[in-house]
Amino acid sequence: MRFRQVHLDFHNSELLQQIGSRFSKSQFQEMLTLGHVDSVTLFAKCHHGWSYHPTTAGAMHPGLDFDLLGAMIEAAREIGVRTPVYVSAGLDERLAEAHPEWLVRDAAGLSPTRQDYLQPFYRLLCMNSPYLDALIRQIEEVVAANDADGLFLDIVGEKMCYCHHCIAALRGEGQDPRDADAVRELGKRVYADYTGRVNEAVRRIKPELGVFHNGGHIRRGRRDLIRMNAHLELESLPTGGYGYDHFPLSARYVQSFGMDFLGMTGKFHTHWGEFGGFKHPNALRYETALSLANGARCSVGDQLHPLGLMDEATYRLIGSVYGEVAQKEAWCAGASSVADIAVLSVEAVSDADTGFLGNGSDTGAVRMLLEGKYLFDVVDTEEDFGRYKVLVLPDAIPVGPRLQGKLERFLAAGGKVLATGKSGLAEEGDRFAIDLGIRWIGDNPYRPAYVRPDFPLPGLGRASCVFYARSELVELTGGTTLGHIENPYYNRDLFAYCSHQHFPNSPADAGPGIVESDNGIYVSWPIFEEYATVGSYVSKAIVRYALDRLLPRKTLETDLPAQGVVTVQRQEAFDRSVVHLLYASPVKRGQGIEIIEDIVPLYGVSVSVRCGRVPAEVYLAPGRTPIPFDCRQTDGDDAFIVAFRVPELNGHQMVALQF
């Protein structure tokens, strides 16, 4: 899988004429070369349902009079650029218009993507209808007729569908279409049938051709869906609604699978489908560096003009970034993550569909760990917990018998947990399934409430601090209190209110709020979701205090500021570890769009890494500039602390520890 990819969108209304009329092989090649592009995803069929090659299985765009796809593949191949091919699978407006009986329908009989039929947008097609046969014929034709390097199928996933095909299927099985669980399970089977039939059709023609089914988000906890793909592409446009939290959360989950994967951002100022929009070069620098730091290759989304002429400004922008990526690739290939902590994803244990942004607990946990400079992975219940020293159970992890057994084995082997909110409670919700030194009493009737930590908070000392989420009431059964709950005098309502927001804290002790036991630390409210929604400094300070107690021997420590990101990637084939340091500060512009514009350099960032051996050298990559380092052996565990300073961090800096 290549490091410097472009995803070349091409969706064209039938109203447009002269499609591809200004395409030029030489200009196409010049732009790819200018952009340092080594792989470009080209369009066979778009959302409008038009094909860009001669076809008998579909319909070529009425404004196109030659094989544009074939010409692009030939041009790219001549300069050594790979060419995966795109087919819009879930959307085909031409067929949606001709066969409305093939559409996905919600319970009201409307299209989920086009509730108002007077508004312009595409409509989803149901894979449980004859549309799937038509789609497979299109795919077979594309694969057989073109020398593609992969197949990208878009806008697919498990759907809740109430079309007459799905209702008939449910009733034929003796199930009730009014049962949401039955509809959801049918959607899972329909999607599995779609991926199975498509993958088999491709294998029959070109067994080596990899297929990726894109749904816009890699669902945590659904390894069955992940295994349907040859590789993964993490669609994550920060300015397109995803923000800068989404990609690290997704990447820290998928890297441990050992599959090739890439981070897909865009050159757009906003989202897909934007003509004439450009993000700042520094934003694209940061986003591609974030991919490399998390073990991913890079993909930048672009949109080709209907006339087929590549935009020079776009490829000048991409080239300014991909030129740097090309120099860094050698220190990123074949990398695996180094992590002390695992975050068990709430999404991975939940049936709720929270969309590509996921839930606040996962987001808050990842944000805190990034800001605290901890090395971590995001995991599901199938992961081997024994690879980690600390397991975070954020806010809402119910514990059934299977997970209980895994947790008990992890704890018996010396692992520690940080559990918050309702995490750790048995699935019945009436008791803790693992020993955290406490007994569950019930929900705290007061909200918001306060916590008074028994330890000083940085910059504050000892204080009683408000938190807005509902807490749990617990009592000690062997644990030690690290912080006490204090309730307000009253809950705020019409006949009892005080000041602008809530009553102040009563100094009476309302029970333990932070508890330490032999197995770890428990915090009695959903502190990670609280951080995702409120961003409280106190919440982060409490979590950092807890993690530092549970993890006295961290692999990495640094004075990189909160907005910085640090990861450690291990390249076994080269016997080296690579520390990635990134620093940029997104700001909000317009209607909540996160923008990176200025990258302020940092100087003299200190880093220390716990290693099993003394490195032969430490140097800045890709320039291979040696930097001085100190090395001392630790007491009691035969490890070495390798300490060094990074002279300058300008957006992204890699430091190689060569053994």
PDB file of C-alpha atoms in Angstrom, residues 99-106 109 126 128-130 161-172 177 186:
ATOM      1  CA  HIS A  99     -36.505   1.750  -9.784  1.00  0.00           C
ATOM      2  CA  PRO A 100     -37.905   3.510  -6.722  1.00  0.00           C
ATOM      3  CA  GLU A 101     -38.934   0.070  -5.456  1.00  0.00           C
ATOM      4  CA  TRP A 102     -35.219  -0.626  -4.868  1.00  0.00           C
ATOM      5  CA  LEU A 103     -34.755   2.239  -2.389  1.00  0.00           C
ATOM      6  CA  VAL A 104     -33.955   1.898   1.290  1.00  0.00           C
ATOM      7  CA  ARG A 105     -37.007   3.057   3.259  1.00  0.00           C
ATOM      8  CA  ASP A 106     -37.380   4.126   6.877  1.00  0.00           C
ATOM      9  CA  GLY A 109     -41.612   4.877   3.938  1.00  0.00           C
ATOM     10  CA  CYS A 126     -31.298  -1.541  -0.741  1.00  0.00           C
ATOM     11  CA  ASN A 128     -31.843  -6.802  -0.422  1.00  0.00           C
ATOM     12  CA  SER A 129     -33.459  -5.784  -3.704  1.00  0.00           C
ATOM     13  CA  PRO A 130     -32.626  -6.644  -7.340  1.00  0.00           C
ATOM     14  CA  CYS A 161     -34.619  -0.878   5.985  1.00  0.00           C
ATOM     15  CA  TYR A 162     -38.413  -1.131   5.740  1.00  0.00           C
ATOM     16  CA  CYS A 163     -38.710  -1.479   1.980  1.00  0.00           C
ATOM     17  CA  HIS A 164     -41.168  -4.092   0.742  1.00  0.00           C
ATOM     18  CA  HIS A 165     -38.318  -6.517  -0.021  1.00  0.00           C
ATOM     19  CA  CYS A 166     -37.057  -6.369   3.578  1.00  0.00           C
ATOM     20  CA  ILE A 167     -40.548  -6.533   5.087  1.00  0.00           C
ATOM     21  CA  ALA A 168     -41.348  -9.558   2.919  1.00  0.00           C
ATOM     22  CA  ALA A 169     -38.091 -11.232   3.984  1.00  0.00           C
ATOM     23  CA  LEU A 170     -38.864 -10.693   7.662  1.00  0.00           C
ATOM     24  CA  ARG A 171     -42.417 -11.948   7.379  1.00  0.00           C
ATOM     25  CA  GLY A 172     -41.223 -14.941   5.396  1.00  0.00           C
ATOM     26  CA  PRO A 177     -41.180  -5.920  10.906  1.00  0.00           C
ATOM     27  CA  LEU A 186     -31.785  -8.458   8.868  1.00  0.00           C
TER      28      LEU A 186
END
